[in-house]
Amino acid sequence: MCTSRHLESSPAMGKTIVQMSRKLWLLMIIGACLIVAQYQLASVWLVTAPSTISYEHQSAPVTSASVQAIVNKLQLDTSIVNTVGEKVLREIALQMGQQMLEVCEVPPLSHRHSSKPSVQSNAFQFLPPLYIITPTYRRPEQVPELTRLAQTLMHVPNLHWLVIEDAHNQTTQVTELLQRTGIRFEHLVAPMPESYKKKKGSKPRGVSNRNKGLQWLRANATDGVFYFADDDNTYDIALFSEMRFTRKVSMWPVGLCTKFGISTPVIHNGTFFGFYDGWMAGRKFPVDMASFAVSVQFLHERPDAIMPFKPGFEEDGFLRSLSPFDPKDIEFKAENCTKILVWHTQTKKNEPAAKLDIAKYNNTNLVKLRSLIV
Ligand code: UGA
Ligand code: MN
């Protein structure tokens, strides 16, 4: 009561208080925006401890639309706009948004040739690099498989993708796809030797590709970790945090693998007990290709390590070639092999597409589309 009477008796003072409360409101809104912005930026910098499962960066997607929404929200309160001026507000919101976009946003399709997604920026060079070796070959499913894998790997910082085709020449569609991702990559070729190609029965799939990857690492990599990631598997991005700090060889379970539905090391009371896999076949390391990662340094110390052209025994042969290396040396990841972070998914095979009736469809979009597919 006393206050209102005071206000009534002093209109100038009343105006000042109203102005002050508007400024207070403004400060609060800007403060809130800054907190949101800081959260967005900070979350991108989240780096996991080596032994825990979590995502290397978890941030709500920030888009041009969300920046525009901030600008619009600030404009809604006309009293604020009147007090500070639309231009200043717009400037603040846009500058904040710009910073957020630079850190978070994957560039639109039309710009992806030149720009890189944030996770590939220099900001993450303090992490040991991950070298992902992917064998691939030309078939109707190749581009869709690589698209899915690329868009998984685009979430992983400080990654170098070695895409190695079982072919004599690079496939243009693959090169174009790789360029659009913004991922640091090498596009190499390593055809399966003719002698194996001609052989009846199961073939050593992806072996010449993976050995080419090892050769590239020996010549170009000094530190970090490498992983053989087939183009058709499904990967949880948390897997890449798990393998990042591998000292020698790390391992984890693989889902959808063999008749057991899973292939994994067995851990009893925290120590190695054996392997669980639907196809043991006398292997010392009865595991899937997707189940282990190796330190680059460890590879350098084993100049003879190589993958054999032996269908079904590629993993075992390679891991044996890392000698001296025994199951007791394995670093178990994915919470002591209790989580599944990769699946041996297999895509249904498709027949090559029918020939296009050029007489009928000349000068239509079908000509371009048909050139893209197998
Ligand atoms: C399973 C394992 O997961 C593979 O790592 C292993 O190489 C293979 O068995 C084997 O022992 O032969 P699977 O799903 O049966 O894999 O094989 P694919 O996915 O067909 O091939 C494995 C990788 O090699 C893929 O990335 C694929 O693109 C590539 N590949 C396949 C070639 O480069 N050339 C081929 O002719 C076939
Ligand atoms: Mn496969």
Short mmCIF file of C-alpha atoms and ligand atoms in Angstrom, two decimals, residues 134-137 139 164-166 192 203-207 209-210 229-233 288-290 310-315 344-346 349, ligand 1:
data_model
loop_
_atom_site.label_atom_id
_atom_site.label_comp_id
_atom_site.label_asym_id
_atom_site.label_seq_id
_atom_site.Cartn_x
_atom_site.Cartn_y
_atom_site.Cartn_z
CA THR A 134 35.74 -50.72 -44.79
CA PRO A 135 35.88 -53.31 -47.57
CA THR A 136 33.19 -52.80 -50.18
CA TYR A 137 32.32 -53.90 -53.71
CA ARG A 139 26.51 -54.24 -56.23
CA ILE A 164 38.60 -49.92 -50.03
CA GLU A 165 36.82 -51.32 -53.06
CA ASP A 166 37.21 -54.83 -54.34
CA MET A 192 40.38 -59.90 -54.98
CA LYS A 203 35.54 -66.81 -51.19
CA PRO A 204 37.84 -64.73 -49.00
CA ARG A 205 35.56 -61.69 -49.00
CA GLY A 206 37.11 -58.32 -48.22
CA VAL A 207 40.56 -59.75 -47.51
CA ASN A 209 40.75 -54.78 -49.19
CA ARG A 210 41.63 -55.15 -45.49
CA ALA A 229 33.99 -52.20 -40.28
CA ASP A 230 32.20 -54.13 -43.03
CA ASP A 231 29.83 -51.98 -45.05
CA ASP A 232 26.69 -53.96 -44.14
CA ASN A 233 26.82 -54.10 -40.33
CA ASP A 288 33.61 -61.93 -35.88
CA MET A 289 35.47 -59.24 -37.82
CA ALA A 290 33.32 -56.58 -36.15
CA LYS A 310 41.15 -68.31 -45.94
CA PRO A 311 37.33 -68.15 -45.97
CA GLY A 312 35.92 -68.42 -42.46
CA PHE A 313 39.33 -68.08 -40.83
CA GLU A 314 40.13 -64.46 -41.67
CA GLU A 315 39.61 -63.14 -38.13
CA HIS A 344 26.11 -58.49 -38.11
CA THR A 345 23.13 -57.37 -40.17
CA GLN A 346 22.91 -58.68 -43.70
CA LYS A 349 20.56 -59.30 -52.10
C1 UGA B 1 31.34 -62.45 -42.50
C2 UGA B 1 32.27 -61.59 -41.66
O1 UGA B 1 31.54 -60.63 -40.96
C3 UGA B 1 33.25 -60.92 -42.59
O2 UGA B 1 34.03 -59.99 -41.89
C4 UGA B 1 34.07 -61.99 -43.26
O3 UGA B 1 34.98 -61.39 -44.14
C5 UGA B 1 33.14 -62.91 -44.03
O4 UGA B 1 32.11 -63.40 -43.18
C6 UGA B 1 33.88 -64.10 -44.56
O5 UGA B 1 34.42 -64.84 -43.73
O6 UGA B 1 33.92 -64.33 -45.77
P1 UGA B 1 29.58 -61.75 -44.36
O7 UGA B 1 28.45 -60.90 -43.92
O8 UGA B 1 29.32 -63.20 -44.55
O9 UGA B 1 30.76 -61.53 -43.37
O10 UGA B 1 30.29 -61.20 -45.68
P2 UGA B 1 30.01 -59.90 -46.53
O11 UGA B 1 29.36 -58.85 -45.71
O12 UGA B 1 29.38 -60.32 -47.79
O13 UGA B 1 31.50 -59.42 -46.84
C7 UGA B 1 32.36 -58.87 -45.88
C8 UGA B 1 32.91 -57.54 -46.38
O14 UGA B 1 33.68 -57.74 -47.56
C9 UGA B 1 31.84 -56.51 -46.73
O15 UGA B 1 32.23 -55.24 -46.28
C10 UGA B 1 31.76 -56.59 -48.24
O16 UGA B 1 31.39 -55.36 -48.85
C11 UGA B 1 33.17 -56.98 -48.63
N1 UGA B 1 33.22 -57.83 -49.85
C12 UGA B 1 32.37 -58.90 -49.99
C13 UGA B 1 34.11 -57.56 -50.86
O17 UGA B 1 34.87 -56.58 -50.74
N2 UGA B 1 34.15 -58.35 -51.98
C14 UGA B 1 33.31 -59.41 -52.14
O18 UGA B 1 33.37 -60.08 -53.20
C15 UGA B 1 32.41 -59.70 -51.13
#
